[in-house]
Amino acid sequence: MAQSVFSGKRIVIGVCGSIAAFKVAGWASELAKDEALVSVVMTGSAREFVTPLTFAALSGNEVHTAMFGAGREEVMAHISIGRDADAILIAPATANAMARLAAGMADDLLTTAVLASRARVLICPAMNPRMYDHPATRRNLQMLRELGYWVIDPESGMMACKEEGEGRLAEWDTVREHLARSLTPQDLLGQRVLVTAGPTREPLDPARFLSNRSSGKMGYALARAAFRRGAEVILVSGPTALPCPAGVTRENVRTACEMRERVLAHADGCSVIVKAAAVADYRPEILHEHKVKKEQIAKELVLEKNPDILHELGRRKRPGQVLVGFAAESRDLADEGLKKLNRKNLDLIAVNDIGGARTGFEAETNQILLISRTGSEKLPFTSKAHTADLLWDRIVRLLP
Ligand code: C5P
């Protein structure tokens, strides 16, 4: 399996004085498990909420708290912490910390380390909704964005202060994706990509539908990887149990016809289209308004052909646009893949062997045969996340 994007990366976590500080202790632990070299800097008020010992134990490193100390290392820490960082994550970021950062102040270890750094700084605000909504905070947020800091918007919901509104610390899943993006070469920056994923459901009546075994995992992994590499990602998804990857715009659809409508609406504006969805080839000819009684269900289900979305995209492909298809096959992978590549006017096709237990539908792992206009290549057996990155490596080379 491929290494985590965090492995060996020096990540500084700046913890400020908010009740949400305890959540960030869990993040430090997650990053340390992913082999990141985590350094934690705590402000004085952060230490009122969580002890440095907690962060030291979970990050596996000593925690920095003081600007001034007697030893040489402590004297230079305010410079070295920021200078050596690959990314700085300020979480939870209080209104006070954001005001000081927006003003470019350097009156404690955290703000000084930020000024001494050229690494990406990610700021995760967490505060009372009225504090977050105050014009002064809004102005500071705007200033931080202008300075090039990435602000990860807080969520809405019930706060510790029993008020409801915007200001709850973003979830780790979201923060992790932005942090991963900050550490990943941005070879898809400026590209708008469209990914489809999951199965489609073709209803017969309000209770029954025809569908297939697609879990959506491969398409979601492709969307997540594209966001990390800098793309603007639109994910048109059939019904799946998967959460939308952070930073990705998801549009949910159910049927092939709905998928076609959404895909065609976006296609012209995208430089890359990856059709990982397992679109049902047929739908019941008649959609019954009411549930069909079992005694009345006909022995033969009459089916109607669904539109082939990828074929349509291939016909209207504009110069420079990269079109990637998937094929689920259980035999003659190379022949079937090549036929589809040509018939649908694709640049690349990823052929899935659905015969194997650990490849194709539902599995966490995959092994695909990639066929392009110039040849074919069998990718290694690996996670779907790693497969997604290997696929993007090839797609990037095809971009004009
Ligand atoms: O021809 P086949 O269904 O095997 O081709 C699979 C590829 O075509 C996948 O990329 C799938 O998303 C796409 N497809 C489509 N519309 C259909 C059927 C398949 O876009 N109706």
GROMACS .gro file of C-alpha atoms and ligand atoms in nm:
model
  421
    1MET     CA    1   0.000   0.000   0.000
    2ALA     CA    2   0.115   0.355  -0.061
    3GLN     CA    3   0.251   0.573   0.215
    4SER     CA    4   0.022   0.827   0.378
    5VAL     CA    5   0.062   1.183   0.248
    6PHE     CA    6   0.143   1.281   0.607
    7SER     CA    7   0.430   1.036   0.650
    8GLY     CA    8   0.751   1.219   0.747
    9LYS     CA    9   0.589   1.562   0.713
   10ARG     CA   10   0.657   1.823   0.982
   11ILE     CA   11   0.321   1.950   1.092
   12VAL     CA   12   0.292   2.219   1.355
   13ILE     CA   13  -0.038   2.234   1.538
   14GLY     CA   14  -0.107   2.565   1.710
   15VAL     CA   15  -0.367   2.514   1.981
   16CYS     CA   16  -0.554   2.818   2.116
   17GLY     CA   17  -0.782   2.862   2.415
   18SER     CA   18  -1.119   2.720   2.315
   19ILE     CA   19  -1.320   2.434   2.459
   20ALA     CA   20  -1.271   2.262   2.121
   21ALA     CA   21  -0.900   2.213   2.207
   22PHE     CA   22  -0.978   1.863   2.333
   23LYS     CA   23  -1.094   1.761   1.982
   24VAL     CA   24  -0.761   1.865   1.836
   25ALA     CA   25  -0.581   1.629   2.076
   26GLY     CA   26  -0.747   1.351   1.874
   27TRP     CA   27  -0.624   1.506   1.548
   28ALA     CA   28  -0.265   1.511   1.678
   29SER     CA   29  -0.302   1.144   1.756
   30GLU     CA   30  -0.438   1.066   1.407
   31LEU     CA   31  -0.150   1.250   1.241
   32ALA     CA   32   0.107   1.077   1.459
   33LYS     CA   33  -0.046   0.741   1.361
   34ASP     CA   34   0.000   0.845   0.998
   35GLU     CA   35   0.370   0.897   1.076
   36ALA     CA   36   0.362   1.277   1.064
   37LEU     CA   37   0.621   1.457   1.278
   38VAL     CA   38   0.381   1.657   1.489
   39SER     CA   39   0.496   1.956   1.695
   40VAL     CA   40   0.237   2.121   1.915
   41VAL     CA   41   0.248   2.482   2.024
   42MET     CA   42  -0.004   2.578   2.292
   43THR     CA   43  -0.105   2.930   2.387
   44GLY     CA   44  -0.141   3.018   2.755
   45SER     CA   45  -0.520   3.000   2.742
   46ALA     CA   46  -0.513   2.666   2.555
   47ARG     CA   47  -0.337   2.521   2.860
   48GLU     CA   48  -0.639   2.617   3.070
   49PHE     CA   49  -0.845   2.368   2.870
   50VAL     CA   50  -0.607   2.080   2.798
   51THR     CA   51  -0.271   2.006   2.955
   52PRO     CA   52   0.048   1.995   2.746
   53LEU     CA   53   0.093   1.640   2.875
   54THR     CA   54  -0.212   1.527   2.676
   55PHE     CA   55  -0.070   1.666   2.353
   56ALA     CA   56   0.279   1.538   2.430
   57ALA     CA   57   0.148   1.185   2.485
   58LEU     CA   58  -0.072   1.186   2.173
   59SER     CA   59   0.171   1.358   1.936
   60GLY     CA   60   0.471   1.165   2.063
   61ASN     CA   61   0.670   1.489   2.094
   62GLU     CA   62   0.739   1.753   2.350
   63VAL     CA   63   0.494   2.043   2.348
   64HIS     CA   64   0.612   2.403   2.308
   65THR     CA   65   0.453   2.656   2.536
   66ALA     CA   66   0.705   2.925   2.622
   67MET     CA   67   0.851   3.197   2.404
   68PHE     CA   68   1.147   3.250   2.633
   69GLY     CA   69   1.363   2.983   2.793
   70ALA     CA   70   1.718   2.948   2.914
   71GLY     CA   71   1.842   2.668   2.684
   72ARG     CA   72   1.967   2.738   2.333
   73GLU     CA   73   1.696   2.523   2.176
   74GLU     CA   74   1.426   2.710   2.360
   75VAL     CA   75   1.575   3.045   2.261
   76MET     CA   76   1.566   2.953   1.891
   77ALA     CA   77   1.238   2.757   1.899
   78HIS     CA   78   1.030   3.054   1.785
   79ILE     CA   79   1.226   3.052   1.457
   80SER     CA   80   1.295   2.683   1.405
   81ILE     CA   81   0.938   2.563   1.468
   82GLY     CA   82   0.800   2.772   1.184
   83ARG     CA   83   1.101   2.750   0.955
   84ASP     CA   84   1.111   2.370   0.952
   85ALA     CA   85   0.735   2.317   0.919
   86ASP     CA   86   0.574   2.168   0.608
   87ALA     CA   87   0.234   2.296   0.725
   88ILE     CA   88   0.098   2.487   1.021
   89LEU     CA   89  -0.250   2.403   1.145
   90ILE     CA   90  -0.403   2.648   1.388
   91ALA     CA   91  -0.688   2.470   1.563
   92PRO     CA   92  -0.896   2.570   1.739
   93ALA     CA   93  -0.828   2.927   1.625
   94THR     CA   94  -0.989   3.179   1.859
   95ALA     CA   95  -1.110   3.527   1.762
   96ASN     CA   96  -0.815   3.663   1.957
   97ALA     CA   97  -0.556   3.448   1.778
   98MET     CA   98  -0.704   3.538   1.439
   99ALA     CA   99  -0.695   3.910   1.524
  100ARG     CA  100  -0.330   3.886   1.622
  101LEU     CA  101  -0.241   3.685   1.312
  102ALA     CA  102  -0.435   3.923   1.087
  103ALA     CA  103  -0.241   4.214   1.236
  104GLY     CA  104   0.089   4.033   1.183
  105MET     CA  105   0.171   4.040   1.552
  106ALA     CA  106   0.443   3.822   1.702
  107ASP     CA  107   0.378   3.846   2.071
  108ASP     CA  108   0.383   3.476   2.158
  109LEU     CA  109   0.541   3.156   2.034
  110LEU     CA  110   0.260   3.063   1.795
  111THR     CA  111   0.228   3.398   1.616
  112THR     CA  112   0.607   3.428   1.594
  113ALA     CA  113   0.642   3.079   1.449
  114VAL     CA  114   0.380   3.167   1.185
  115LEU     CA  115   0.568   3.480   1.079
  116ALA     CA  116   0.896   3.285   1.066
  117SER     CA  117   0.742   3.024   0.838
  118ARG     CA  118   0.680   3.003   0.465
  119ALA     CA  119   0.472   2.688   0.499
  120ARG     CA  120   0.101   2.678   0.426
  121VAL     CA  121  -0.099   2.799   0.727
  122LEU     CA  122  -0.445   2.650   0.782
  123ILE     CA  123  -0.677   2.817   1.027
  124CYS     CA  124  -0.972   2.638   1.185
  125PRO     CA  125  -1.187   2.894   1.370
  126ALA     CA  126  -1.395   2.784   1.669
  127MET     CA  127  -1.594   3.028   1.880
  128ASN     CA  128  -1.935   3.146   1.990
  129PRO     CA  129  -2.157   3.219   1.684
  130ARG     CA  130  -2.197   3.587   1.773
  131MET     CA  131  -1.821   3.629   1.813
  132TYR     CA  132  -1.773   3.457   1.477
  133ASP     CA  133  -2.031   3.681   1.314
  134HIS     CA  134  -1.889   4.004   1.457
  135PRO     CA  135  -1.771   4.246   1.186
  136ALA     CA  136  -1.427   4.259   1.349
  137THR     CA  137  -1.390   3.880   1.320
  138ARG     CA  138  -1.524   3.886   0.964
  139ARG     CA  139  -1.272   4.156   0.874
  140ASN     CA  140  -0.988   3.956   1.030
  141LEU     CA  141  -1.095   3.643   0.841
  142GLN     CA  142  -1.092   3.839   0.518
  143MET     CA  143  -0.744   3.973   0.599
  144LEU     CA  144  -0.616   3.622   0.679
  145ARG     CA  145  -0.743   3.497   0.342
  146GLU     CA  146  -0.574   3.789   0.168
  147LEU     CA  147  -0.249   3.698   0.343
  148GLY     CA  148  -0.276   3.356   0.179
  149TYR     CA  149  -0.383   3.159   0.485
  150TRP     CA  150  -0.638   2.886   0.423
  151VAL     CA  151  -0.941   2.928   0.645
  152ILE     CA  152  -1.139   2.611   0.702
  153ASP     CA  153  -1.490   2.727   0.769
  154PRO     CA  154  -1.646   2.622   1.098
  155GLU     CA  155  -1.968   2.424   1.100
  156SER     CA  156  -2.312   2.519   1.219
  157GLY     CA  157  -2.480   2.350   1.510
  158MET     CA  158  -2.525   2.350   1.885
  159MET     CA  159  -2.228   2.502   2.067
  160ALA     CA  160  -2.082   2.427   2.409
  161CYS     CA  161  -2.226   2.763   2.521
  162LYS     CA  162  -2.574   2.625   2.431
  163GLU     CA  163  -2.615   2.872   2.147
  164GLU     CA  164  -2.682   2.754   1.797
  165GLY     CA  165  -2.511   2.890   1.488
  166GLU     CA  166  -2.188   2.897   1.291
  167GLY     CA  167  -1.868   2.860   1.488
  168ARG     CA  168  -1.825   2.492   1.570
  169LEU     CA  169  -1.478   2.360   1.489
  170ALA     CA  170  -1.469   2.187   1.148
  171GLU     CA  171  -1.469   1.806   1.150
  172TRP     CA  172  -1.140   1.620   1.127
  173ASP     CA  173  -1.237   1.454   0.797
  174THR     CA  174  -1.262   1.798   0.640
  175VAL     CA  175  -0.949   1.937   0.800
  176ARG     CA  176  -0.748   1.627   0.707
  177GLU     CA  177  -0.835   1.668   0.339
  178HIS     CA  178  -0.732   2.035   0.333
  179LEU     CA  179  -0.413   1.953   0.520
  180ALA     CA  180  -0.344   1.671   0.274
  181ARG     CA  181  -0.402   1.913  -0.015
  182SER     CA  182  -0.152   2.156   0.136
  183LEU     CA  183   0.113   1.881   0.132
  184THR     CA  184   0.037   1.739  -0.214
  185PRO     CA  185   0.194   1.864  -0.542
  186GLN     CA  186  -0.079   2.067  -0.711
  187ASP     CA  187  -0.061   1.915  -1.058
  188LEU     CA  188  -0.438   1.954  -1.109
  189LEU     CA  189  -0.454   2.316  -0.994
  190GLY     CA  190  -0.679   2.518  -1.220
  191GLN     CA  191  -0.847   2.208  -1.365
  192ARG     CA  192  -1.217   2.150  -1.321
  193VAL     CA  193  -1.286   1.777  -1.319
  194LEU     CA  194  -1.606   1.579  -1.326
  195VAL     CA  195  -1.618   1.236  -1.164
  196THR     CA  196  -1.917   1.003  -1.160
  197ALA     CA  197  -1.951   0.729  -0.902
  198GLY     CA  198  -2.177   0.462  -0.762
  199PRO     CA  199  -2.459   0.265  -0.916
  200THR     CA  200  -2.781   0.398  -1.061
  201ARG     CA  201  -3.121   0.279  -0.946
  202GLU     CA  202  -3.392   0.222  -1.200
  203PRO     CA  203  -3.731   0.213  -1.029
  204LEU     CA  204  -4.004  -0.033  -1.112
  205ASP     CA  205  -4.252   0.096  -0.857
  206PRO     CA  206  -4.219   0.302  -0.533
  207ALA     CA  207  -4.067   0.003  -0.351
  208ARG     CA  208  -3.851  -0.176  -0.607
  209PHE     CA  209  -3.562  -0.093  -0.837
  210LEU     CA  210  -3.298  -0.250  -1.058
  211SER     CA  211  -2.939  -0.173  -0.962
  212ASN     CA  212  -2.592  -0.326  -0.934
  213ARG     CA  213  -2.318  -0.394  -0.678
  214SER     CA  214  -2.121  -0.070  -0.722
  215SER     CA  215  -2.031   0.084  -0.383
  216GLY     CA  216  -1.894   0.410  -0.526
  217LYS     CA  217  -1.559   0.362  -0.347
  218MET     CA  218  -1.342   0.391  -0.659
  219GLY     CA  219  -1.517   0.707  -0.784
  220TYR     CA  220  -1.508   0.868  -0.441
  221ALA     CA  221  -1.137   0.787  -0.409
  222LEU     CA  222  -1.081   0.956  -0.747
  223ALA     CA  223  -1.274   1.265  -0.638
  224ARG     CA  224  -1.083   1.287  -0.308
  225ALA     CA  225  -0.745   1.245  -0.480
  226ALA     CA  226  -0.830   1.512  -0.740
  227PHE     CA  227  -0.919   1.762  -0.469
  228ARG     CA  228  -0.591   1.690  -0.288
  229ARG     CA  229  -0.403   1.754  -0.614
  230GLY     CA  230  -0.561   2.095  -0.653
  231ALA     CA  231  -0.860   2.037  -0.882
  232GLU     CA  232  -1.206   2.181  -0.851
  233VAL     CA  233  -1.411   1.862  -0.832
  234ILE     CA  234  -1.772   1.792  -0.921
  235LEU     CA  235  -1.890   1.447  -0.817
  236VAL     CA  236  -2.213   1.322  -0.970
  237SER     CA  237  -2.304   1.029  -0.753
  238GLY     CA  238  -2.562   0.754  -0.763
  239PRO     CA  239  -2.696   0.627  -0.429
  240THR     CA  240  -2.409   0.521  -0.200
  241ALA     CA  241  -2.349   0.507   0.175
  242LEU     CA  242  -2.034   0.720   0.145
  243PRO     CA  243  -1.992   1.070   0.288
  244CYS     CA  244  -1.904   1.344   0.039
  245PRO     CA  245  -1.525   1.396   0.039
  246ALA     CA  246  -1.426   1.735   0.179
  247GLY     CA  247  -1.382   2.011  -0.076
  248VAL     CA  248  -1.580   1.822  -0.340
  249THR     CA  249  -1.914   1.945  -0.479
  250ARG     CA  250  -2.148   1.649  -0.490
  251GLU     CA  251  -2.469   1.620  -0.686
  252ASN     CA  252  -2.679   1.319  -0.596
  253VAL     CA  253  -2.876   1.140  -0.864
  254ARG     CA  254  -3.070   0.815  -0.871
  255THR     CA  255  -3.133   0.704  -1.227
  256ALA     CA  256  -2.918   0.690  -1.541
  257CYS     CA  257  -3.137   0.958  -1.699
  258GLU     CA  258  -3.083   1.188  -1.401
  259MET     CA  259  -2.709   1.118  -1.416
  260ARG     CA  260  -2.703   1.200  -1.787
  261GLU     CA  261  -2.879   1.531  -1.725
  262ARG     CA  262  -2.631   1.641  -1.453
  263VAL     CA  263  -2.323   1.514  -1.638
  264LEU     CA  264  -2.415   1.691  -1.962
  265ALA     CA  265  -2.484   2.011  -1.767
  266HIS     CA  266  -2.123   2.012  -1.639
  267ALA     CA  267  -1.932   1.837  -1.918
  268ASP     CA  268  -1.842   2.136  -2.136
  269GLY     CA  269  -1.689   2.326  -1.845
  270CYS     CA  270  -1.461   2.038  -1.738
  271SER     CA  271  -1.114   1.956  -1.868
  272VAL     CA  272  -1.127   1.598  -1.740
  273ILE     CA  273  -1.425   1.363  -1.707
  274VAL     CA  274  -1.384   1.031  -1.528
  275LYS     CA  275  -1.687   0.806  -1.550
  276ALA     CA  276  -1.642   0.556  -1.269
  277ALA     CA  277  -2.017   0.513  -1.216
  278ALA     CA  278  -2.173   0.176  -1.291
  279VAL     CA  279  -2.466   0.306  -1.491
  280ALA     CA  280  -2.752   0.060  -1.534
  281ASP     CA  281  -2.782  -0.030  -1.901
  282TYR     CA  282  -3.157  -0.083  -1.882
  283ARG     CA  283  -3.455   0.048  -1.689
  284PRO     CA  284  -3.805  -0.096  -1.649
  285GLU     CA  285  -4.017   0.024  -1.938
  286ILE     CA  286  -4.305   0.110  -1.710
  287LEU     CA  287  -4.269   0.292  -1.379
  288HIS     CA  288  -4.572   0.201  -1.173
  289GLU     CA  289  -4.713   0.481  -0.961
  290HIS     CA  290  -4.822   0.241  -0.687
  291LYS     CA  291  -4.657  -0.069  -0.553
  292VAL     CA  292  -4.736  -0.362  -0.776
  293LYS     CA  293  -4.904  -0.646  -0.590
  294LYS     CA  294  -4.694  -0.955  -0.590
  295GLU     CA  295  -4.973  -1.155  -0.752
  296GLN     CA  296  -4.974  -0.903  -1.037
  297ILE     CA  297  -4.603  -0.882  -1.106
  298ALA     CA  298  -4.555  -1.001  -1.457
  299LYS     CA  299  -4.329  -1.296  -1.506
  300GLU     CA  300  -4.134  -1.101  -1.761
  301LEU     CA  301  -3.995  -0.760  -1.683
  302VAL     CA  302  -3.995  -0.544  -1.996
  303LEU     CA  303  -3.682  -0.328  -2.012
  304GLU     CA  304  -3.588  -0.020  -2.206
  305LYS     CA  305  -3.233   0.085  -2.295
  306ASN     CA  306  -3.078   0.367  -2.094
  307PRO     CA  307  -2.875   0.637  -2.268
  308ASP     CA  308  -2.502   0.561  -2.285
  309ILE     CA  309  -2.370   0.878  -2.123
  310LEU     CA  310  -2.005   0.807  -2.193
  311HIS     CA  311  -2.073   0.738  -2.558
  312GLU     CA  312  -2.248   1.074  -2.583
  313LEU     CA  313  -1.957   1.247  -2.411
  314GLY     CA  314  -1.716   1.081  -2.653
  315ARG     CA  315  -1.912   1.216  -2.950
  316ARG     CA  316  -1.913   1.573  -2.822
  317LYS     CA  317  -1.562   1.571  -2.671
  318ARG     CA  318  -1.388   1.901  -2.732
  319PRO     CA  319  -1.017   1.925  -2.827
  320GLY     CA  320  -0.794   1.891  -2.522
  321GLN     CA  321  -1.064   1.740  -2.302
  322VAL     CA  322  -0.960   1.412  -2.140
  323LEU     CA  323  -1.227   1.144  -2.120
  324VAL     CA  324  -1.175   0.840  -1.900
  325GLY     CA  325  -1.411   0.543  -1.879
  326PHE     CA  326  -1.434   0.238  -1.659
  327ALA     CA  327  -1.527  -0.111  -1.762
  328ALA     CA  328  -1.638  -0.387  -1.528
  329GLU     CA  329  -1.542  -0.715  -1.689
  330SER     CA  330  -1.508  -1.072  -1.575
  331ARG     CA  331  -1.325  -1.205  -1.883
  332ASP     CA  332  -1.131  -1.090  -2.194
  333LEU     CA  333  -1.038  -0.770  -2.007
  334ALA     CA  334  -0.794  -0.637  -2.267
  335ASP     CA  335  -1.019  -0.702  -2.568
  336GLU     CA  336  -1.333  -0.567  -2.408
  337GLY     CA  337  -1.148  -0.260  -2.279
  338LEU     CA  338  -0.995  -0.177  -2.615
  339LYS     CA  339  -1.331  -0.213  -2.791
  340LYS     CA  340  -1.491   0.030  -2.546
  341LEU     CA  341  -1.200   0.275  -2.570
  342ASN     CA  342  -1.251   0.295  -2.945
  343ARG     CA  343  -1.630   0.278  -2.954
  344LYS     CA  344  -1.673   0.554  -2.695
  345ASN     CA  345  -1.384   0.773  -2.820
  346LEU     CA  346  -1.201   0.763  -2.483
  347ASP     CA  347  -0.846   0.867  -2.397
  348LEU     CA  348  -0.813   0.607  -2.125
  349ILE     CA  349  -1.013   0.316  -1.993
  350ALA     CA  350  -0.970   0.147  -1.656
  351VAL     CA  351  -1.076  -0.214  -1.677
  352ASN     CA  352  -1.186  -0.367  -1.348
  353ASP     CA  353  -1.170  -0.741  -1.299
  354ILE     CA  354  -1.495  -0.803  -1.115
  355GLY     CA  355  -1.421  -1.174  -1.097
  356GLY     CA  356  -1.174  -1.131  -0.809
  357ALA     CA  357  -1.286  -1.104  -0.443
  358ARG     CA  358  -1.048  -0.817  -0.366
  359THR     CA  359  -1.090  -0.615  -0.683
  360GLY     CA  360  -1.381  -0.433  -0.843
  361PHE     CA  361  -1.720  -0.398  -0.676
  362GLU     CA  362  -1.739  -0.323  -0.302
  363ALA     CA  363  -1.372  -0.406  -0.226
  364GLU     CA  364  -1.133  -0.158  -0.060
  365THR     CA  365  -0.860  -0.271  -0.296
  366ASN     CA  366  -0.833  -0.287  -0.671
  367GLN     CA  367  -0.617  -0.387  -0.962
  368ILE     CA  368  -0.697  -0.228  -1.291
  369LEU     CA  369  -0.581  -0.273  -1.644
  370LEU     CA  370  -0.532   0.069  -1.800
  371ILE     CA  371  -0.567   0.101  -2.173
  372SER     CA  372  -0.479   0.420  -2.356
  373ARG     CA  373  -0.444   0.512  -2.723
  374THR     CA  374  -0.077   0.418  -2.706
  375GLY     CA  375  -0.075   0.096  -2.507
  376SER     CA  376  -0.185  -0.084  -2.196
  377GLU     CA  377  -0.050  -0.121  -1.845
  378LYS     CA  378  -0.152  -0.331  -1.547
  379LEU     CA  379  -0.150  -0.124  -1.229
  380PRO     CA  380  -0.036  -0.293  -0.908
  381PHE     CA  381  -0.283  -0.456  -0.669
  382THR     CA  382  -0.334  -0.180  -0.412
  383SER     CA  383  -0.588   0.031  -0.224
  384LYS     CA  384  -0.851   0.220  -0.421
  385ALA     CA  385  -0.700   0.542  -0.281
  386HIS     CA  386  -0.360   0.455  -0.427
  387THR     CA  387  -0.516   0.331  -0.752
  388ALA     CA  388  -0.687   0.672  -0.780
  389ASP     CA  389  -0.353   0.851  -0.752
  390LEU     CA  390  -0.189   0.624  -1.008
  391LEU     CA  391  -0.475   0.696  -1.245
  392TRP     CA  392  -0.444   1.072  -1.195
  393ASP     CA  393  -0.067   1.045  -1.260
  394ARG     CA  394  -0.155   0.908  -1.606
  395ILE     CA  395  -0.438   1.156  -1.667
  396VAL     CA  396  -0.212   1.453  -1.584
  397ARG     CA  397   0.026   1.341  -1.860
  398LEU     CA  398  -0.260   1.351  -2.111
  399LEU     CA  399  -0.356   1.710  -2.032
  400PRO     CA  400  -0.260   1.961  -2.301
  401C5P     O1  401  -2.035  -0.024  -2.200
  401C5P     P1  402  -2.012  -0.030  -2.053
  401C5P     O2  403  -2.137  -0.008  -1.973
  401C5P     O3  404  -1.939  -0.149  -2.004
  401C5P     O4  405  -1.913   0.094  -2.027
  401C5P     C1  406  -1.876   0.132  -1.900
  401C5P     C2  407  -1.842   0.277  -1.898
  401C5P     O5  408  -1.946   0.351  -1.962
  401C5P     C3  409  -1.832   0.334  -1.758
  401C5P     O6  410  -1.735   0.436  -1.759
  401C5P     C4  411  -1.971   0.389  -1.732
  401C5P     O7  412  -1.969   0.496  -1.638
  401C5P     C5  413  -2.015   0.434  -1.870
  401C5P     N1  414  -2.157   0.417  -1.899
  401C5P     C6  415  -2.235   0.529  -1.922
  401C5P     N2  416  -2.368   0.516  -1.952
  401C5P     C7  417  -2.425   0.395  -1.961
  401C5P     C8  418  -2.347   0.280  -1.936
  401C5P     C9  419  -2.214   0.295  -1.906
  401C5P     O8  420  -2.183   0.640  -1.913
  401C5P     N3  421  -2.553   0.384  -1.987
   0.00000   0.00000   0.00000
